[in-house]
Coordinates of C-alpha atoms in Angstrom, one line a residue:
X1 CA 27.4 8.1 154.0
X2 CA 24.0 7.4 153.3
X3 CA 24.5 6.0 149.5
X4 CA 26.4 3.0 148.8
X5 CA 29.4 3.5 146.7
X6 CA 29.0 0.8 143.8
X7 CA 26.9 2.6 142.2
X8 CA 26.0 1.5 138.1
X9 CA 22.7 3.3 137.5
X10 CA 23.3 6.6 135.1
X11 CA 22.7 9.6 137.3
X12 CA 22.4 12.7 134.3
X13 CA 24.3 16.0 135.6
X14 CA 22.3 18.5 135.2
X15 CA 22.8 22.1 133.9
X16 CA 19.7 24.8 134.6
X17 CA 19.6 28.0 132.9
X18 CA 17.2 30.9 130.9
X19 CA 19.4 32.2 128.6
X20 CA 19.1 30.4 125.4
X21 CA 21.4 27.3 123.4
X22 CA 22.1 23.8 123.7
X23 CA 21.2 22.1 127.6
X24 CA 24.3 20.6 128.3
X25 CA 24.5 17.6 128.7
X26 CA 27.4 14.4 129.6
X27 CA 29.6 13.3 126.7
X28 CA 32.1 11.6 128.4
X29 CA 33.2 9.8 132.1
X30 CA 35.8 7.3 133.2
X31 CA 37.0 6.1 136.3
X32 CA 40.9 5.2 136.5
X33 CA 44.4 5.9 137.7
X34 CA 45.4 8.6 135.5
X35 CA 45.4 12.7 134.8
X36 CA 44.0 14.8 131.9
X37 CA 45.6 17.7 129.4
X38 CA 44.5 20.6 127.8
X39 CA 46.0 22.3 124.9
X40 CA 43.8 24.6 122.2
X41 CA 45.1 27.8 120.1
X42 CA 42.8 30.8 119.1
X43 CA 41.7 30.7 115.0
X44 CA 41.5 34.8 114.3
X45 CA 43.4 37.8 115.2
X46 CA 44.5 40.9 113.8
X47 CA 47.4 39.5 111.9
X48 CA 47.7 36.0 110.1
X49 CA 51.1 35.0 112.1
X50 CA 52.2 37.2 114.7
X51 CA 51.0 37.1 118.2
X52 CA 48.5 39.7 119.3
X53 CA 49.9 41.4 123.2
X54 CA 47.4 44.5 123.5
X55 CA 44.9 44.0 125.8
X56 CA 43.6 48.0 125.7
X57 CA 40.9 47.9 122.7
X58 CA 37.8 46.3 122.6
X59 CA 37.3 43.2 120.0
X60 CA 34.2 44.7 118.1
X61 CA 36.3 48.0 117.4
X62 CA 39.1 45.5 115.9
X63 CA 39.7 44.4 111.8
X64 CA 39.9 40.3 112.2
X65 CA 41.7 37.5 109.9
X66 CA 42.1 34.5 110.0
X67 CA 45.5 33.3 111.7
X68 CA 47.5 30.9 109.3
X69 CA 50.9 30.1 110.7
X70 CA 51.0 26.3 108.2
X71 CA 52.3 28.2 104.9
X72 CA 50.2 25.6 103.6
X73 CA 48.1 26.7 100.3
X74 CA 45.3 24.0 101.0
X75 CA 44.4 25.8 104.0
X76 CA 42.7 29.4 104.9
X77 CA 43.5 29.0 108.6
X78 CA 45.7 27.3 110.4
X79 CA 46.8 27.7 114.6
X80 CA 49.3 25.1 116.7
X81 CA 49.8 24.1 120.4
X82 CA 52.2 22.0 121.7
X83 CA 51.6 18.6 124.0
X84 CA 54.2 17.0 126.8
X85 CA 52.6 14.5 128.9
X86 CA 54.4 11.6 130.5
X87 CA 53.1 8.5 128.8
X88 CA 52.9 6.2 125.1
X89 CA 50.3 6.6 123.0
X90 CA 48.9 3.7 124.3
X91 CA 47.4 5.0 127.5
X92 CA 45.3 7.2 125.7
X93 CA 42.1 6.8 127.0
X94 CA 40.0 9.4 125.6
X95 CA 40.8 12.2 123.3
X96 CA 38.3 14.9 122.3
X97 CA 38.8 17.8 119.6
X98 CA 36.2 20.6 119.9
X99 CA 36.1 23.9 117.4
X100 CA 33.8 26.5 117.9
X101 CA 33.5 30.0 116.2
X102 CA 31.3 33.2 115.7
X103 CA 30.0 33.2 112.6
X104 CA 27.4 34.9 110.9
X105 CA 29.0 35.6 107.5
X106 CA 32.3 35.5 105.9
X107 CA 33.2 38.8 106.1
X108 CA 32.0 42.1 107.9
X109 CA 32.4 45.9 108.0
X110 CA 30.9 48.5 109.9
X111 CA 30.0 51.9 109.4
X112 CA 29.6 54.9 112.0
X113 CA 26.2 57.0 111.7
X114 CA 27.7 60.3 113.6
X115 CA 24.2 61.8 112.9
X116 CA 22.7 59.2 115.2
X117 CA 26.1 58.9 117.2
X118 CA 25.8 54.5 115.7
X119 CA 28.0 51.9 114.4
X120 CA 25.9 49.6 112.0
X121 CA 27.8 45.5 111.2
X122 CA 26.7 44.6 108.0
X123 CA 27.6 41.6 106.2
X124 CA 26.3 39.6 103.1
X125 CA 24.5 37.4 106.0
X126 CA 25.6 34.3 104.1
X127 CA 28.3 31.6 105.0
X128 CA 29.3 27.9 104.5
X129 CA 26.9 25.5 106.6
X130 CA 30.3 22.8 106.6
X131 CA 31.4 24.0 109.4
X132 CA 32.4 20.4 110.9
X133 CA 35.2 19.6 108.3
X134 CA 38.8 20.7 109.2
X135 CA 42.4 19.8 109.0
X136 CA 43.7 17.9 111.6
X137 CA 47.6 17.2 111.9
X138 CA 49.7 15.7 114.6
X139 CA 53.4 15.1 115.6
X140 CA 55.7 14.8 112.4
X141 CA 52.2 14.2 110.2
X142 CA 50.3 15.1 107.8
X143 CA 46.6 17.0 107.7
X144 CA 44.2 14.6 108.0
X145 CA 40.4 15.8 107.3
X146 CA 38.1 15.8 110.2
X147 CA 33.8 15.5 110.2
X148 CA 33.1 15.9 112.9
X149 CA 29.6 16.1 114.7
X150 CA 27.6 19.7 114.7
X151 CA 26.8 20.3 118.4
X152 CA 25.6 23.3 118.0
X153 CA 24.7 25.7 114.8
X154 CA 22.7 29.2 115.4
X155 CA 22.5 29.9 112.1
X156 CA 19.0 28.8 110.4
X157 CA 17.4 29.8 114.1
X158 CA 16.6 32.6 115.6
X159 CA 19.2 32.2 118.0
X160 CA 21.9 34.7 118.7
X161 CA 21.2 36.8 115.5
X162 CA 23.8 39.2 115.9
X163 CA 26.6 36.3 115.7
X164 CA 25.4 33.6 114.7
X165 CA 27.9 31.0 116.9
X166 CA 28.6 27.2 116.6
X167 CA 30.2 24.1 118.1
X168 CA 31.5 21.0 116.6
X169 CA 33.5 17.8 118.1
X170 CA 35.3 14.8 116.7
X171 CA 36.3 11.8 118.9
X172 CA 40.0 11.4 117.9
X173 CA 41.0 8.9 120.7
X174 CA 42.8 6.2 117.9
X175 CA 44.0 9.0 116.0
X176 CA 46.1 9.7 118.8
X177 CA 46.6 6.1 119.9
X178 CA 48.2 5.5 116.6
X179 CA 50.8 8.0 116.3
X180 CA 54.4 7.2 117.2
X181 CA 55.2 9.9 119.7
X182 CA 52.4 11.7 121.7
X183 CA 54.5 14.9 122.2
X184 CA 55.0 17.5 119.9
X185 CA 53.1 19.9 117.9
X186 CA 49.8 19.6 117.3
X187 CA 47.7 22.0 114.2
X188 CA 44.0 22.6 113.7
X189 CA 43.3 24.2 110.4
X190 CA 40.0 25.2 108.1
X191 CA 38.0 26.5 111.1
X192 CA 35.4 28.7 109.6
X193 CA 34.7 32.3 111.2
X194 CA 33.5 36.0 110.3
X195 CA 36.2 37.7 109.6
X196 CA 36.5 41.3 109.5
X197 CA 34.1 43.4 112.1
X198 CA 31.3 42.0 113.4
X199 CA 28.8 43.1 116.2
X200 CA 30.6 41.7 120.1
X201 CA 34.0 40.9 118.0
X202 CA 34.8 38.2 116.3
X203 CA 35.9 34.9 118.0
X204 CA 37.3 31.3 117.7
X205 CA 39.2 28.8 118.2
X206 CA 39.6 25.2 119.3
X207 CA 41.2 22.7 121.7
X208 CA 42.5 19.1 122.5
X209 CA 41.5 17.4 125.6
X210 CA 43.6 14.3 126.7
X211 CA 42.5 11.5 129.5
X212 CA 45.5 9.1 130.1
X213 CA 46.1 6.3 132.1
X214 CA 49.2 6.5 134.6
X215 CA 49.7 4.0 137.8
X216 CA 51.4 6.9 139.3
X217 CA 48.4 8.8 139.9
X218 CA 45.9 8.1 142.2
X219 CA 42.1 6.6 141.0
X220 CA 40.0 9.9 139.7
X221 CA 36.5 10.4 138.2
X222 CA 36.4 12.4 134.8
X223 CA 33.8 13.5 132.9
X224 CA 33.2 15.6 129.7
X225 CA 30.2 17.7 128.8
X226 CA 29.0 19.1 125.6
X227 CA 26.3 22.2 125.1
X228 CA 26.3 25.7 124.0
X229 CA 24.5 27.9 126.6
X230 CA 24.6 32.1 126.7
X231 CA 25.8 32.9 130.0
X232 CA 24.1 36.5 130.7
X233 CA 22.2 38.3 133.4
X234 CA 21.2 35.1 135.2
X235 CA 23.4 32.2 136.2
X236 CA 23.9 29.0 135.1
X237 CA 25.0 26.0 137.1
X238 CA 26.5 22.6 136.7
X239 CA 25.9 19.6 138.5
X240 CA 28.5 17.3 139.0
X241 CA 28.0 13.9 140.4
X242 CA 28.1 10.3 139.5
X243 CA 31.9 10.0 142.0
X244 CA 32.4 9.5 145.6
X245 CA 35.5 11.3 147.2
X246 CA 37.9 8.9 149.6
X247 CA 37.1 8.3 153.2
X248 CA 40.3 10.8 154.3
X249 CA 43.1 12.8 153.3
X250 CA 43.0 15.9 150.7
X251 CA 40.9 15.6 147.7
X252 CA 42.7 17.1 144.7
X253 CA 39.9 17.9 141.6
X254 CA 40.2 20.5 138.8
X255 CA 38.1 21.9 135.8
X256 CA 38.3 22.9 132.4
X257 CA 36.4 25.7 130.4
X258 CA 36.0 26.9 127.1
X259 CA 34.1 29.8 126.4
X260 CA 33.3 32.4 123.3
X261 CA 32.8 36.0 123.4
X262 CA 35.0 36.7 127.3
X263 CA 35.6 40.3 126.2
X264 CA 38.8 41.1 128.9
X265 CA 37.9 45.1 128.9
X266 CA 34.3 44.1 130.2
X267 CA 34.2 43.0 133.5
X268 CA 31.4 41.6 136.3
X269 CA 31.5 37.8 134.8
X270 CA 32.9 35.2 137.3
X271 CA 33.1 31.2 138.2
X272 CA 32.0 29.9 141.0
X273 CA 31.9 26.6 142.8
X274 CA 29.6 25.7 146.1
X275 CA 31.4 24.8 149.0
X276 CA 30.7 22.3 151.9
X277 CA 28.9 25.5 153.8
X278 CA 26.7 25.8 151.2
X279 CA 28.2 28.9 150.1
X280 CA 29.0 30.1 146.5
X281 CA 33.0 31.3 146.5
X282 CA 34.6 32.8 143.3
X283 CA 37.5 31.3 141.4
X284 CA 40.5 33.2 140.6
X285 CA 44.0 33.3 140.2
X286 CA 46.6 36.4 139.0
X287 CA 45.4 36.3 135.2
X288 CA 41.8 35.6 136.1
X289 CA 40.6 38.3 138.2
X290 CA 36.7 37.1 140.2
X291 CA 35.2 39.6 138.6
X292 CA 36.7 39.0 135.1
X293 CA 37.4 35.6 135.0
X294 CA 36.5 35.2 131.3
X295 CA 39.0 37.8 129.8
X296 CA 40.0 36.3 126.3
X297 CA 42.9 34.0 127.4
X298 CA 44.4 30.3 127.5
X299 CA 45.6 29.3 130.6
X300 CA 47.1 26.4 132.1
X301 CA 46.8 26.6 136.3
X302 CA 48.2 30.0 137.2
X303 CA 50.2 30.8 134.1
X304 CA 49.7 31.7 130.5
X305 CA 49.7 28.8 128.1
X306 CA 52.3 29.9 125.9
X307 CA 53.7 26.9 124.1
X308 CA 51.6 27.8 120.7
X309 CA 51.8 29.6 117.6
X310 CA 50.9 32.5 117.8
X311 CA 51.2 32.6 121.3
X312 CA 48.9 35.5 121.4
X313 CA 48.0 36.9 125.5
X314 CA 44.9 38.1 124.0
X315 CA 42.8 36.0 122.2
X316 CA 39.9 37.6 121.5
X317 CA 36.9 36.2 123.5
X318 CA 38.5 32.7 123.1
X319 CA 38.9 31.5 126.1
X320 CA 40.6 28.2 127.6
X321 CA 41.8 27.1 130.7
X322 CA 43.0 24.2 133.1
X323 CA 42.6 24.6 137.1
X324 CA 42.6 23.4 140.3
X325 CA 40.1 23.7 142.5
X326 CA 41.3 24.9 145.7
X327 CA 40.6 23.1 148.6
X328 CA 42.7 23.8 151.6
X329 CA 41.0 21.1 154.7
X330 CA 38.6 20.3 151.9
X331 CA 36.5 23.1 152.1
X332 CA 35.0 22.6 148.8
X333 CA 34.5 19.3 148.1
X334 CA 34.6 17.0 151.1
X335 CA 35.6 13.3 152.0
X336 CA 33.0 11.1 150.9
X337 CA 31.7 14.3 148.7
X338 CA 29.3 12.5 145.9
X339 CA 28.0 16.3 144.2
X340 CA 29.4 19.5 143.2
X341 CA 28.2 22.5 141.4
X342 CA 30.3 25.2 139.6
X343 CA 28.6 28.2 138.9
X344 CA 29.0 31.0 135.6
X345 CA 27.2 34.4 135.3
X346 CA 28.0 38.1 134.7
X347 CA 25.7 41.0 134.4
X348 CA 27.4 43.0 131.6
X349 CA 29.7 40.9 129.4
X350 CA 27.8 37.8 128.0
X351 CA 29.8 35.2 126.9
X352 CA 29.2 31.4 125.8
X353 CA 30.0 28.8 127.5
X354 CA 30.7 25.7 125.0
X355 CA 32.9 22.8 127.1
X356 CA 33.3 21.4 130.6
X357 CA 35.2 18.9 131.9
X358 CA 35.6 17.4 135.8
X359 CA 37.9 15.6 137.1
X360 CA 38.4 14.4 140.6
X361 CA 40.4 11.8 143.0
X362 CA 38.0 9.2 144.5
X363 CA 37.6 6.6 146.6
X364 CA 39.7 3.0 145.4
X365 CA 36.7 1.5 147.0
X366 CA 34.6 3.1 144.6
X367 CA 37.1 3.2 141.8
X368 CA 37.3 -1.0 142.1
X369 CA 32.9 -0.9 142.1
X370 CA 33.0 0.8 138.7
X371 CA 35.6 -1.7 137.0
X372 CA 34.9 -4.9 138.6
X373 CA 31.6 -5.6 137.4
X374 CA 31.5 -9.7 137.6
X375 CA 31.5 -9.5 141.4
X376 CA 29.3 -6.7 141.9
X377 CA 25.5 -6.6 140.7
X378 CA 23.4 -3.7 141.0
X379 CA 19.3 -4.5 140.6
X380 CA 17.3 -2.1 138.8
X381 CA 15.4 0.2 140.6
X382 CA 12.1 -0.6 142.3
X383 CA 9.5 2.0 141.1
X384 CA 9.5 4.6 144.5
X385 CA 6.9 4.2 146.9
X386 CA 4.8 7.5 147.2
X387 CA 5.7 9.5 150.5
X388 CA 1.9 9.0 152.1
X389 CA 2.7 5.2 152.0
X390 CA 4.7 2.8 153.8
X391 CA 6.0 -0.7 153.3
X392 CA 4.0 -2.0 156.4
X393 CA 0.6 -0.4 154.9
X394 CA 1.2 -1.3 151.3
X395 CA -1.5 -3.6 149.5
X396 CA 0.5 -6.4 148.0
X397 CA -1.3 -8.2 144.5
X398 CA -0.5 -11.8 146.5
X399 CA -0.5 -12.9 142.9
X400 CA 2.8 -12.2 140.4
X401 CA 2.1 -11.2 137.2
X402 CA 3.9 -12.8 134.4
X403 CA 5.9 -9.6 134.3
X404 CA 7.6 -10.1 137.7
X405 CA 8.0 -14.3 137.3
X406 CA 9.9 -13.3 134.7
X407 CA 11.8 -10.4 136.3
X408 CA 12.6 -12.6 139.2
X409 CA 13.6 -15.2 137.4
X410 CA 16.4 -13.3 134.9
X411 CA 17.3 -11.6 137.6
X412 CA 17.8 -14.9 140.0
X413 CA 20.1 -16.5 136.7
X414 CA 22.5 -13.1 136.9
X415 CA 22.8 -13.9 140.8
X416 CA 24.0 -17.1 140.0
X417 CA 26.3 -16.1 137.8
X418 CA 28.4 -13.8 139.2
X419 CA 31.9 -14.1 140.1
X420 CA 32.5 -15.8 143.5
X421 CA 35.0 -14.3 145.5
X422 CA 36.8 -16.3 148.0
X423 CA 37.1 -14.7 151.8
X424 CA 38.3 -16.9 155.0
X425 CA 36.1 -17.7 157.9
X426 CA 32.7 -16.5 156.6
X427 CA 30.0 -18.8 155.3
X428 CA 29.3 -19.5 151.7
X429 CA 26.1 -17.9 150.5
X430 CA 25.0 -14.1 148.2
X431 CA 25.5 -11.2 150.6
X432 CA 23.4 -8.4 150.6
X433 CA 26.1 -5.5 151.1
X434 CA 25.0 -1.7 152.5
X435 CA 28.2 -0.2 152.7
X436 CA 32.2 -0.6 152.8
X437 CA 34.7 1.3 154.2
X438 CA 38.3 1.6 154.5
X439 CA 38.2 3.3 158.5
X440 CA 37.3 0.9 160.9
X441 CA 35.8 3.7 162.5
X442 CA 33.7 5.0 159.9
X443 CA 32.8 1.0 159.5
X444 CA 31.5 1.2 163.2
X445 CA 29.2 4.8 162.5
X446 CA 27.7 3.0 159.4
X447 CA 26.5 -0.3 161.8
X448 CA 25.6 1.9 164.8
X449 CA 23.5 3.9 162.4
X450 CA 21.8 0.6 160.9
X451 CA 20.9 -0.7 164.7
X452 CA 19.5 2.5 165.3
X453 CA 16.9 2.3 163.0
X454 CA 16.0 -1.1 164.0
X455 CA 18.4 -3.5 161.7
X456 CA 21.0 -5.9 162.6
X457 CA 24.3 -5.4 160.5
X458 CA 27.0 -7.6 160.5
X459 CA 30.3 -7.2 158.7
X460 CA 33.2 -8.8 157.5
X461 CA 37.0 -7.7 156.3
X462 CA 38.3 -8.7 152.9
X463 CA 42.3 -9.4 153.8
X464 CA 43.4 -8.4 150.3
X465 CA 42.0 -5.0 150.3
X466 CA 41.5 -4.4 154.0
X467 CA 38.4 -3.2 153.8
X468 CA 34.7 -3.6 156.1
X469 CA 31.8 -4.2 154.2
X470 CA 28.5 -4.0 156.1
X471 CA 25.9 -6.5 155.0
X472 CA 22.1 -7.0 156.4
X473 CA 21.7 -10.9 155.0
X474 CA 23.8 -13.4 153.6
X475 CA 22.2 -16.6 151.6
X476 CA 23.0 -19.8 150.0
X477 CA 19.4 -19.0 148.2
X478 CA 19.7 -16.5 145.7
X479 CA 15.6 -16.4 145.4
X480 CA 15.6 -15.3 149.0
X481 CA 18.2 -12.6 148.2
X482 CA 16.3 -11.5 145.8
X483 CA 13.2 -10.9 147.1
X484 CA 14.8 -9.2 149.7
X485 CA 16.7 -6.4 147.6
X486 CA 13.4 -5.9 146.0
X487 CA 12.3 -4.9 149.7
X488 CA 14.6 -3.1 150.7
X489 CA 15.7 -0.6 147.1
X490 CA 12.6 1.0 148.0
X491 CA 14.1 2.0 151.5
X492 CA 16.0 5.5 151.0
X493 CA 18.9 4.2 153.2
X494 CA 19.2 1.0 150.9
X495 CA 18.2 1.9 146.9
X496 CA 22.1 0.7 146.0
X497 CA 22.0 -2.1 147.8
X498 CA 24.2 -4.9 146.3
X499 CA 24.4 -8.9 146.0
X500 CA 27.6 -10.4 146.1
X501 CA 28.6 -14.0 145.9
X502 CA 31.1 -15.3 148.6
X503 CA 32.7 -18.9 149.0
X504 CA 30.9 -20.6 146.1

């Protein structure tokens, strides 16, 4: 472990790609004790209320409406999924509502040209732009009207002509904070779609996604991301990073998807994640085959996410699901693991990809960096020196611009103002920290690695936590530590090197 763990600077995931949308991009990430949920419902089918069960036809050759289970007359559509997690409403943490549909007009038909052996979609090629306001009701509630934020709208571009797609999101994290129960049923209505025929099939839907605090669970990175990017011909990949996986035992990590357009009678599109070979390996499970892993259903782990209305097993290109990633002696993601990268493609059944989220168990070292900011103090970054040059042939200005005096001397204050923390038998002063470990022995491969390259470590064991933290120099001056960070951030072994403040 090369990177120290405390780590404060934004690092952006990154998603590459040719097809066209939305780059996608982080919305969301918190570090605590505590799990996630998923719930979402599909928002047309080919009946208003009962579930749809065939999975033989294809969705472009099928008449669509909108489903409206509510009996509600202020509302045109209307779907429900049902929530049970273990905690109040006040250990929400995060709660984010995302809707997304084809829609290129209101209604469609087609017509088949047996002369030239051709079925023609034709619309009036005009639709409502308000996509972002819906109903929103919770447990025992009443509709409450949601604008949310337009992620994503194809429709005055030239993007996707033939179906015309969009995305929207609302934050509804005190919504949810201020009900009185959590559990129960929750119903998303006023999503605008085609309806009728329409070139691919019509499609849509939404979903819920819950972060909540438990102290059962063990510390765990998640993070949200937001885009709207055709998967189709060439793949498109995910970086995940910004987390640090624990020193040992079994890392535990899962994923969530939504997607537009999985057609379950095409086949060739597939997930995959990189493992710690380097190798792509293909996701699956029993209802998600690796070769048709986007297949127009909801699913929760390994089963069908029934507990909505209409509980439909096909959903028509909507599709939503919660899993694990496996991996048996960490395979795929790896003690002390900082980066992953899930990958999406197909070759014959394109699809959109409109939501991602990541979640992973993490190091309590790392977990405590991220919430404990008054003892911990990361610098910014020194501009990085160009390869050809080295700090023993770099020409120094031996006078500081005003720029720097100043730098220095904001910085200094901050130093001096950080939380001291009290540890027996080691001298007051700021220590300049490398590294800390929980494994003595990992402690011991850290130093060795340090007096390899010429350094002289030294360490020191917090008894309240138990764990080593390396350190290079420890100061009552904080100008000295200072000036020495500065020199040694633009090392590759040291650019999140920290100050803390000991015995003050």
């Amino acid at each position: 472990m090369k990177k120290i763990i405390f780590l404060f600077v934004f690092i952006i995931s990154m998603v590459t790609y040719p097809q066209e949308g939305l780059l996608f991009s982080r919305q969301q990430q918190l570090y605590l004790k505590g799990n996630s949920a998923l719930i979402g419902n599909n928002i047309v089918s080919t009946d208003a209320t009962k579930p749809l069960n065939d999975l033989s036809g294809f969705n472009d050759n099928l008449k669509l409406e909108y489903i409206d289970i509510d009996d509600d007359k202020t509302t045109f559509s209307s779907s429900q999924a049902n929530l049970t997690i273990d905690v109040p409403p006040s250990k929400i943490k995060y709660a984010a509502l995302y809707w997304s549909a084809v829609y290129k007009y209101d209604k469609g038909v087609k017509r088949e040209l047996k002369e030239k052996n051709k079925i023609v979609y034709k619309g009036n090629d005009t639709r409502s732009m308000n996509v972002n306001s819906i109903l929103f009701k919770q447990p025992n509630g009443n509709y409450q009207k949601i604008e949310g934020q337009i992620i994503f709208d194809s429709y005055n571009s030239k993007l996707f002509e033939f179906n015309k797609p969009y995305l929207c999101y609302a934050d509804v994290t005190s919504q949810l904070q201020q009900v009185k129960t959590i559990n129960g049923s929750y119903t998303v209505a006023n999503i605008l779609a085609t309806e009728g025929y329409i070139s691919g099939g019509a499609s849509g839907g939404w979903l819920l996604y819950i972060v909540y605090e438990s102290e059962k669970a063990k510390p765990k990175y998640f993070a949200t991301f937001k885009g709207f990017v055709e998967v189709y011909k060439e793949p498109v990949d995910i970086i995940f990073n910004n987390f640090k996986t624990d020193e040992s035992d079994t890392i535990k990590s899962s994923f969530c998807l939504g997607a537009l357009e999985g057609d379950q009678k095409l086949k060739t599109d597939s997930c995959l994640i990189l493992d710690s070979n380097q190798d792509f390996v293909p996701f699956y499970n029993k209802l998600r085959p690796p070769n048709n892993f986007f297949n127009g259903k909801i699913t929760i782990y390994d089963e069908s996410y029934s507990d909505r209305v209409p509980n439909s097993l096909n959903t028509l290109g909507f599709d939503l699901l919660k899993m694990d990633i496996p991996n048996e002696n960490n395979q795929i993601i790896s003690n002390n693991t900082t980066q992953t990268i899930i990958r999406f493609e197909t070759r014959a059944d394109r699809f959109y990809l409109f939501f991602v989220a990541f979640e992973t168990e993490i190091s309590p070292i790392y977990l405590e960096g991220k919430n404990n900011v008054d003892s911990i103090l990361v610098l910014e970054k020194n501009k990085a020196i160009p390869e050809e040059t080295s700090l023993s042939n770099q020409v120094i200005d031996t006078i500081p611009n005003e720029k720097d005096v100043l730098e220095q001397k904001n910085t200094v204050e901050k130093i001096k103002r950080l939380k001291s923390i009290s540890i027996p038998s080691i001298p007051k002063g700021y220590y300049l920290v490398t590294n800390v470990f929980a494994s003595k022995n990992n402690t011991m491969k850290w130093m060795q690695e340090l007096e390899e390259k010429g350094y002289q470590p030294k360490s020191y064991t917090n008894p309240k936590n138990g764990w080593h933290y390396i350190y290079l120099l420890n100061d009552e001056d904080p100008n000295t530590i200072y000036q020495k960070h500065k020199e040694l951030s633009k090392l590759e072994d040291f650019q999140d090197i920290w100050i803390l403040k000991l015995n003050f």
